[in-house]
Amino acid sequence: MRFVTPVALALALALTGGVVAAPAMAAKEKKQSGPKLNVSPEVIKALQAAQAAMEKQDFAAAKASLAEADGLSKSNDDKYQVGAIKLNLSITSKDGALQGEALAQMLDSGLTPAENLAQFNEIAANGAFQAKEYDLAIQRAQAALQAGAKPESVQVTIAQAYFGKAGTANAAVEPARGFNQQGLAALKTAADALKAGGQPVPAQWYQIGVSRAAAAKLPEVAEWAKLAYAAEPSGENLRTLIRLFLQANPTLSNRENLDVYRLMSASGGLKVAGDFMEYAEMASKTGSYGEVKSAIDAGRAEGKMSATQMADFYQIAVDKIGPDKASLPSGEADAAKAANGKIAASVGDAYLGYANYAKATAMFELAKQKGGVDMDETNLRLGIAKTLGGDMAGAKAAFTAVQTGARKQVAELWLTYLASKGA
């Protein structure tokens, strides 16, 4: 008696007397010889009844005959063959639960052909994960790897199983923290394998890494955020990276904070009312009245802020903008005559706040030329002016010149943004 099921796993199984052929993979377009089995006569009889029922599409009767065969099985040969027929039935009847049972039976018999071990274990691992049998899923997946399965698929199952073991509550407390670490290691291995094969890594993998690392309070969260942004350079992913930076650096000055929010704005990372409001607040604290107004205008235009939120900040900024702008031409003249670059840097700050990037660039370059200024801040702001003005190459050079402290880290965030733009 012989039958072939060209669906799903496309397994070919044969039953003839007491000697049966093992599953062969149709995708390879050739039959593979399986183990030579000595199946008990009573088991053969039950299996023949199961096959006859399958040919009639009577799946209930086939399952009943297989259950009878299970009860009669004594040796691993019996168990393997029952599992093989059961697997065929699971494919024909599209019964996922039965498929998992069949694969487990075949694998546990120790008789599965070497050429099937990787695929069978991988499928069994996925089934165990779906059933929330996380330890079994890890065991099957590791067996699949040992049999030669591709790590980019199997390691993902291992990662998911460890995350399942960790759960979502108390993620930073052992043993959940350790499970998250193991899951992240597996996910990183899967991602590295994809990249090594020249395939793109789904940004979602990295976003899951960020979420898990953040919940478990693991130090590698920033690295996962960088990878997520590199895979999908969106404002949302850069926002995550920026927020992690701000959390790790709570003592930034108002001026340093402002340059971070400028990046969030430039990259489209201002997403909620708090983002726009914090940007406006930092601009107000540093006297950048043009940005106070533009930040609040943007928040209102996107429906994130109401007309009454930060109304006092807004009105103060509007009242000051006119006189402030009027003073800039004389400020430029004073900067040109000054012995150092402090006035030029201050005027450059103002022009940057009013989105006059050409003027800001000229003033920051004059400030550098005259000296007597904080060169790291001046280079950082020169880089921002050049970025927003469209000079990406010049911006990259300016950011690279920032050498120390928190400003160097802020400059590196801007460089990360530039890299996504091809600069």
Coordinates of C-alpha atoms in Angstrom, one line a residue:
M1 CA 0.0 0.0 0.0
R2 CA 1.4 3.4 -0.9
F3 CA 0.2 7.0 -0.7
V4 CA 1.6 10.4 -1.4
T5 CA 0.5 13.8 0.0
P6 CA 1.9 16.6 -2.1
V7 CA 0.8 19.4 0.4
A8 CA 2.5 21.1 3.3
L9 CA 5.6 19.1 4.0
A10 CA 5.0 17.1 0.9
L11 CA 5.9 13.9 2.6
A12 CA 5.9 10.6 0.7
L13 CA 5.3 7.5 2.9
A14 CA 4.9 3.9 2.0
L15 CA 3.7 0.9 3.9
T16 CA 4.4 -2.6 2.6
G17 CA 4.1 -5.6 4.9
G18 CA 6.4 -5.2 7.9
V19 CA 9.0 -3.0 6.1
V20 CA 8.1 0.7 5.4
A21 CA 9.8 3.6 3.7
A22 CA 10.6 6.8 5.8
P23 CA 9.4 10.2 4.8
A24 CA 11.0 11.8 1.7
M25 CA 11.1 15.4 0.8
A26 CA 9.4 16.1 -2.5
A27 CA 11.0 19.5 -2.7
K28 CA 14.3 17.7 -3.4
E29 CA 12.6 15.9 -6.3
K30 CA 13.9 12.5 -5.3
K31 CA 13.0 9.8 -2.8
Q32 CA 15.1 9.3 0.2
S33 CA 15.4 5.9 1.8
G34 CA 14.3 5.7 5.4
P35 CA 15.0 3.3 8.2
K36 CA 14.1 -0.4 7.6
L37 CA 11.5 -1.1 10.2
N38 CA 10.1 -4.2 11.7
V39 CA 6.5 -3.2 12.5
S40 CA 4.3 -5.4 14.6
P41 CA 1.7 -7.3 12.5
E42 CA -1.2 -6.0 14.7
V43 CA 0.1 -2.4 14.2
I44 CA 0.3 -2.9 10.4
K45 CA -3.3 -4.0 10.4
A46 CA -4.4 -0.9 12.2
L47 CA -2.3 1.3 9.9
Q48 CA -3.8 -0.3 6.8
A49 CA -7.2 0.5 8.1
A50 CA -6.2 4.1 8.7
Q51 CA -4.8 4.4 5.2
A52 CA -8.0 3.0 3.7
A53 CA -10.1 5.5 5.7
M54 CA -7.7 8.3 4.5
E55 CA -8.3 7.3 0.9
K56 CA -12.0 7.8 1.5
Q57 CA -11.4 11.1 3.2
D58 CA -12.9 9.7 6.4
F59 CA -10.5 11.4 8.7
A60 CA -12.4 10.5 11.9
A61 CA -12.1 6.8 11.1
A62 CA -8.5 7.2 10.2
K63 CA -7.8 8.9 13.5
A64 CA -9.6 6.1 15.3
S65 CA -7.5 3.5 13.6
L66 CA -4.3 5.4 14.4
A67 CA -5.4 5.6 18.1
E68 CA -5.8 1.9 18.0
A69 CA -2.3 1.6 16.4
D70 CA -0.9 3.8 19.2
G71 CA -2.3 1.4 21.8
L72 CA -0.8 -1.6 20.1
S73 CA 2.7 0.0 19.6
K74 CA 5.5 -1.5 21.6
S75 CA 8.7 -0.8 19.8
N76 CA 10.3 2.4 18.5
D77 CA 9.7 0.9 15.0
D78 CA 6.0 0.7 15.7
K79 CA 5.9 4.2 17.1
Y80 CA 7.9 5.8 14.3
Q81 CA 5.7 4.2 11.6
V82 CA 2.4 5.2 13.4
G83 CA 3.8 8.7 13.7
A84 CA 4.7 8.7 10.0
I85 CA 1.1 7.7 9.0
K86 CA -0.3 10.2 11.5
L87 CA 1.8 12.9 10.0
N88 CA 0.4 12.2 6.6
L89 CA -3.1 12.4 8.0
S90 CA -2.4 15.7 9.7
I91 CA -1.3 17.2 6.4
T92 CA -4.2 15.8 4.4
S93 CA -6.7 16.9 7.1
K94 CA -4.9 20.1 7.9
D95 CA -4.8 19.2 11.6
G96 CA -2.1 21.2 13.3
A97 CA -2.4 19.6 16.7
L98 CA -2.1 16.1 15.1
Q99 CA 0.9 17.3 13.1
G100 CA 2.7 18.2 16.3
E101 CA 1.8 14.9 17.9
A102 CA 3.0 13.0 14.9
L103 CA 6.4 14.8 14.7
A104 CA 7.0 14.4 18.4
Q105 CA 6.3 10.7 18.1
M106 CA 8.7 10.3 15.1
L107 CA 11.4 12.4 16.7
D108 CA 11.2 10.7 20.1
S109 CA 11.5 7.3 18.5
G110 CA 15.1 8.1 17.5
L111 CA 14.5 6.7 14.0
T112 CA 13.9 9.9 12.0
P113 CA 16.2 10.0 9.0
A114 CA 19.1 12.5 9.3
E115 CA 17.9 14.4 6.3
N116 CA 14.6 15.1 8.0
L117 CA 15.8 16.0 11.5
A118 CA 16.3 19.7 10.9
Q119 CA 13.0 20.3 9.2
F120 CA 11.0 18.1 11.6
N121 CA 12.5 19.6 14.7
E122 CA 12.0 23.1 13.4
I123 CA 8.3 22.5 12.7
A124 CA 8.0 20.8 16.1
A125 CA 9.6 23.7 17.8
N126 CA 7.2 26.2 16.2
G127 CA 4.3 24.0 17.2
A128 CA 5.5 23.8 20.8
F129 CA 5.9 27.5 20.9
Q130 CA 2.4 28.0 19.7
A131 CA 1.2 25.7 22.4
K132 CA 3.2 27.8 25.0
E133 CA 5.4 24.8 25.7
Y134 CA 8.5 27.0 25.8
D135 CA 11.0 24.6 27.2
L136 CA 10.1 22.0 24.6
A137 CA 10.2 24.6 21.9
I138 CA 13.8 25.5 22.9
Q139 CA 14.8 21.9 23.0
R140 CA 13.3 21.1 19.6
A141 CA 14.8 24.3 18.1
Q142 CA 18.3 23.5 19.4
A143 CA 18.0 20.0 18.0
A144 CA 17.1 21.6 14.6
L145 CA 20.2 23.7 14.8
Q146 CA 22.4 20.7 15.5
A147 CA 20.9 19.0 12.5
G148 CA 21.8 21.9 10.2
A149 CA 18.7 24.1 10.3
K150 CA 19.2 27.8 9.3
P151 CA 19.8 29.9 12.4
E152 CA 17.9 32.9 10.9
S153 CA 14.6 31.0 11.3
V154 CA 15.2 28.7 14.2
Q155 CA 16.9 31.3 16.5
V156 CA 13.8 33.4 16.2
T157 CA 11.8 30.6 17.7
I158 CA 14.3 30.2 20.5
A159 CA 14.1 34.0 21.1
Q160 CA 10.3 33.9 21.2
A161 CA 10.3 30.9 23.6
Y162 CA 12.6 32.7 26.0
F163 CA 10.5 35.8 25.8
G164 CA 7.5 33.6 26.5
K165 CA 9.2 32.2 29.6
A166 CA 10.1 35.8 30.7
G167 CA 6.5 37.0 30.4
T168 CA 5.7 40.8 30.6
A169 CA 5.5 41.3 34.4
N170 CA 8.6 42.0 36.5
A171 CA 10.8 41.8 33.4
A172 CA 13.8 43.3 35.2
V173 CA 13.7 40.7 38.0
E174 CA 15.2 37.3 37.9
P175 CA 14.5 34.8 36.4
A176 CA 12.6 37.0 33.8
R177 CA 15.6 39.2 33.3
G178 CA 17.9 36.3 32.4
F179 CA 15.3 34.8 30.1
N180 CA 15.1 38.1 28.3
Q181 CA 18.8 38.2 27.9
Q182 CA 18.9 34.7 26.4
G183 CA 16.0 35.7 24.1
L184 CA 17.9 38.8 22.9
A185 CA 21.0 36.8 22.3
A186 CA 19.1 34.3 20.1
L187 CA 17.4 37.2 18.3
K188 CA 20.7 38.9 17.6
T189 CA 22.1 35.6 16.3
A190 CA 19.2 35.3 13.9
A191 CA 19.6 38.9 12.7
D192 CA 23.3 38.5 12.2
A193 CA 22.7 35.3 10.2
L194 CA 20.2 37.2 7.9
K195 CA 22.7 40.0 7.4
A196 CA 25.5 37.5 6.7
G197 CA 23.3 36.0 4.0
G198 CA 22.8 39.4 2.4
Q199 CA 19.1 39.6 3.5
P200 CA 17.5 42.6 5.2
V201 CA 16.6 42.2 8.9
P202 CA 13.0 43.2 9.7
A203 CA 13.1 46.4 11.7
Q204 CA 10.4 44.8 13.9
W205 CA 13.1 42.3 15.2
Y206 CA 15.1 45.3 16.5
Q207 CA 12.1 47.0 17.8
I208 CA 11.2 43.9 19.8
G209 CA 14.8 43.9 21.0
V210 CA 14.4 47.5 22.2
S211 CA 11.2 46.7 24.0
R212 CA 12.5 43.6 25.7
A213 CA 15.9 45.2 26.7
A214 CA 14.1 48.3 28.0
A215 CA 11.6 46.3 30.1
A216 CA 14.4 44.2 31.6
K217 CA 16.6 47.3 32.1
L218 CA 19.4 45.8 30.2
P219 CA 22.3 48.1 29.1
E220 CA 22.2 46.9 25.5
V221 CA 18.9 48.7 24.9
A222 CA 20.7 51.6 23.2
E223 CA 22.4 49.3 20.8
W224 CA 19.1 47.7 19.9
A225 CA 17.7 51.1 19.3
K226 CA 20.6 52.0 17.0
L227 CA 20.0 48.8 15.0
A228 CA 16.3 49.5 14.8
Y229 CA 16.9 53.0 13.3
A230 CA 19.5 51.6 10.9
A231 CA 17.0 49.0 9.7
E232 CA 14.2 51.6 9.4
P233 CA 15.4 55.2 9.7
S234 CA 12.0 56.6 10.7
G235 CA 11.4 59.5 13.0
E236 CA 9.7 57.1 15.5
N237 CA 12.8 54.9 15.7
L238 CA 15.2 57.8 16.0
R239 CA 12.8 59.2 18.7
T240 CA 13.3 56.0 20.7
L241 CA 17.1 56.4 20.4
I242 CA 16.9 60.0 21.5
R243 CA 14.6 59.2 24.4
L244 CA 17.0 56.5 25.6
F245 CA 19.8 59.1 25.4
L246 CA 17.9 61.6 27.4
Q247 CA 17.0 59.1 30.1
A248 CA 20.7 58.1 30.3
N249 CA 21.8 61.8 30.5
P250 CA 19.5 63.5 33.0
T251 CA 21.9 66.3 33.7
L252 CA 22.2 67.8 30.2
S253 CA 22.1 71.6 30.1
N254 CA 19.2 73.4 28.6
R255 CA 21.3 74.3 25.6
E256 CA 22.3 70.7 25.1
N257 CA 18.7 69.6 25.5
L258 CA 17.6 72.1 22.9
D259 CA 20.0 70.6 20.3
V260 CA 18.6 67.2 21.0
Y261 CA 15.0 68.4 20.5
R262 CA 16.1 70.1 17.3
L263 CA 17.1 66.7 16.0
M264 CA 13.8 65.2 17.1
S265 CA 12.1 67.9 15.1
A266 CA 14.2 67.6 12.0
S267 CA 13.7 63.8 11.9
G268 CA 10.0 63.8 12.4
G269 CA 10.3 62.4 15.9
L270 CA 8.0 64.9 17.6
K271 CA 5.0 62.6 18.1
V272 CA 3.1 63.6 21.3
A273 CA 2.1 66.8 23.0
G274 CA 4.9 66.4 25.5
D275 CA 7.5 66.4 22.7
F276 CA 6.4 69.7 21.3
M277 CA 6.0 71.2 24.7
E278 CA 9.5 70.2 25.9
Y279 CA 11.0 71.5 22.7
A280 CA 9.2 74.9 23.2
E281 CA 10.3 75.0 26.9
M282 CA 13.9 74.4 26.1
A283 CA 13.8 77.0 23.4
S284 CA 12.2 79.5 25.8
K285 CA 14.8 78.8 28.5
T286 CA 17.6 79.6 26.0
G287 CA 16.0 82.7 24.5
S288 CA 15.3 81.1 21.1
Y289 CA 11.9 82.8 20.6
G290 CA 11.5 81.8 17.0
E291 CA 11.6 78.1 18.0
V292 CA 9.2 78.6 20.9
K293 CA 6.6 79.8 18.4
S294 CA 7.5 77.3 15.6
A295 CA 7.4 74.3 18.1
I296 CA 4.0 75.3 19.5
D297 CA 2.6 76.1 16.0
A298 CA 3.7 72.6 14.8
G299 CA 2.1 70.9 17.8
R300 CA -1.1 72.7 17.2
A301 CA -1.1 72.1 13.5
E302 CA -0.7 68.4 14.0
G303 CA -3.5 68.3 16.6
K304 CA -1.2 67.3 19.4
M305 CA -1.6 70.6 21.4
S306 CA -4.7 72.6 22.1
A307 CA -4.8 76.4 21.5
T308 CA -4.5 77.0 25.2
Q309 CA -1.5 74.8 26.0
M310 CA 1.6 76.9 26.6
A311 CA -0.4 80.0 25.6
D312 CA 1.7 82.1 28.0
F313 CA 5.0 80.9 26.5
Y314 CA 3.6 81.5 23.0
Q315 CA 2.5 85.1 23.7
I316 CA 5.8 86.0 25.3
A317 CA 7.7 84.6 22.3
V318 CA 5.5 86.5 19.8
D319 CA 6.0 89.8 21.7
K320 CA 9.8 89.3 21.7
I321 CA 10.3 88.1 18.1
G322 CA 9.9 91.5 16.4
P323 CA 12.5 93.4 18.5
D324 CA 14.8 90.4 18.6
K325 CA 14.9 90.1 14.8
A326 CA 15.3 93.9 14.4
S327 CA 18.5 93.7 16.5
L328 CA 20.2 91.1 14.4
P329 CA 21.7 93.3 11.7
S330 CA 23.5 95.4 14.3
G331 CA 24.5 92.2 16.0
E332 CA 26.2 91.0 12.8
A333 CA 28.1 94.3 12.6
D334 CA 29.2 94.0 16.2
A335 CA 30.3 90.4 15.6
A336 CA 32.5 91.4 12.7
K337 CA 34.3 94.0 14.8
A338 CA 34.6 92.0 18.0
A339 CA 37.9 90.6 19.2
N340 CA 36.4 87.1 19.7
G341 CA 33.6 85.0 18.4
K342 CA 31.1 85.2 21.3
I343 CA 28.8 87.8 19.7
A344 CA 29.0 85.9 16.3
A345 CA 28.0 82.7 18.1
S346 CA 25.1 84.4 19.9
V347 CA 23.8 86.0 16.6
G348 CA 24.2 82.6 14.9
D349 CA 22.0 81.0 17.7
A350 CA 19.3 83.6 16.9
Y351 CA 19.4 83.0 13.2
L352 CA 19.3 79.3 13.7
G353 CA 16.1 79.7 15.8
Y354 CA 14.5 81.8 13.1
A355 CA 15.4 79.1 10.5
N356 CA 17.8 81.4 8.6
Y357 CA 20.3 78.7 8.1
A358 CA 22.6 80.6 5.7
K359 CA 23.0 83.5 8.1
A360 CA 23.4 81.1 11.0
T361 CA 26.1 79.2 9.2
A362 CA 28.0 82.4 8.4
M363 CA 27.9 83.5 12.0
F364 CA 29.1 80.2 13.5
E365 CA 31.9 80.0 11.0
L366 CA 32.9 83.6 12.0
A367 CA 32.8 82.6 15.6
K368 CA 35.1 79.7 15.0
Q369 CA 37.5 81.9 13.1
K370 CA 37.7 84.5 15.8
G371 CA 37.8 82.0 18.7
G372 CA 37.1 82.5 22.3
V373 CA 34.0 80.3 22.2
D374 CA 33.0 76.8 23.2
M375 CA 34.2 75.1 20.0
D376 CA 32.3 71.9 20.6
E377 CA 29.0 73.8 20.9
T378 CA 29.8 76.0 18.0
N379 CA 30.7 73.0 15.8
L380 CA 27.6 71.2 16.9
R381 CA 25.3 74.2 16.0
L382 CA 27.2 74.8 12.8
G383 CA 26.4 71.2 11.9
I384 CA 22.8 71.7 12.8
A385 CA 22.6 74.8 10.6
K386 CA 24.2 73.0 7.7
T387 CA 22.0 70.0 8.1
L388 CA 18.8 72.0 8.1
G389 CA 20.2 74.1 5.2
G390 CA 20.8 71.1 3.1
D391 CA 24.6 70.9 3.3
M392 CA 25.0 67.3 4.5
A393 CA 28.7 67.0 3.7
G394 CA 29.5 70.2 5.6
A395 CA 27.3 69.1 8.4
K396 CA 29.1 65.8 8.7
A397 CA 32.4 67.6 8.9
A398 CA 31.1 69.9 11.6
F399 CA 29.6 67.2 13.8
T400 CA 32.7 65.1 13.5
A401 CA 34.7 68.0 14.9
V402 CA 32.8 67.9 18.2
Q403 CA 35.3 66.2 20.5
T404 CA 34.1 66.0 24.1
G405 CA 31.4 65.4 26.7
A406 CA 27.6 65.2 26.1
R407 CA 27.9 67.4 23.0
K408 CA 30.0 64.7 21.3
Q409 CA 27.2 62.3 22.0
V410 CA 24.6 64.7 20.7
A411 CA 26.7 65.2 17.6
E412 CA 26.8 61.4 17.2
L413 CA 23.0 61.3 17.2
W414 CA 23.0 63.9 14.4
L415 CA 25.5 61.8 12.5
T416 CA 23.3 58.8 12.9
Y417 CA 20.5 60.8 11.3
L418 CA 22.8 62.0 8.5
A419 CA 23.8 58.4 7.8
S420 CA 20.2 57.6 7.1
K421 CA 20.2 60.4 4.5
G422 CA 23.2 58.9 2.7
A423 CA 25.6 61.5 4.1

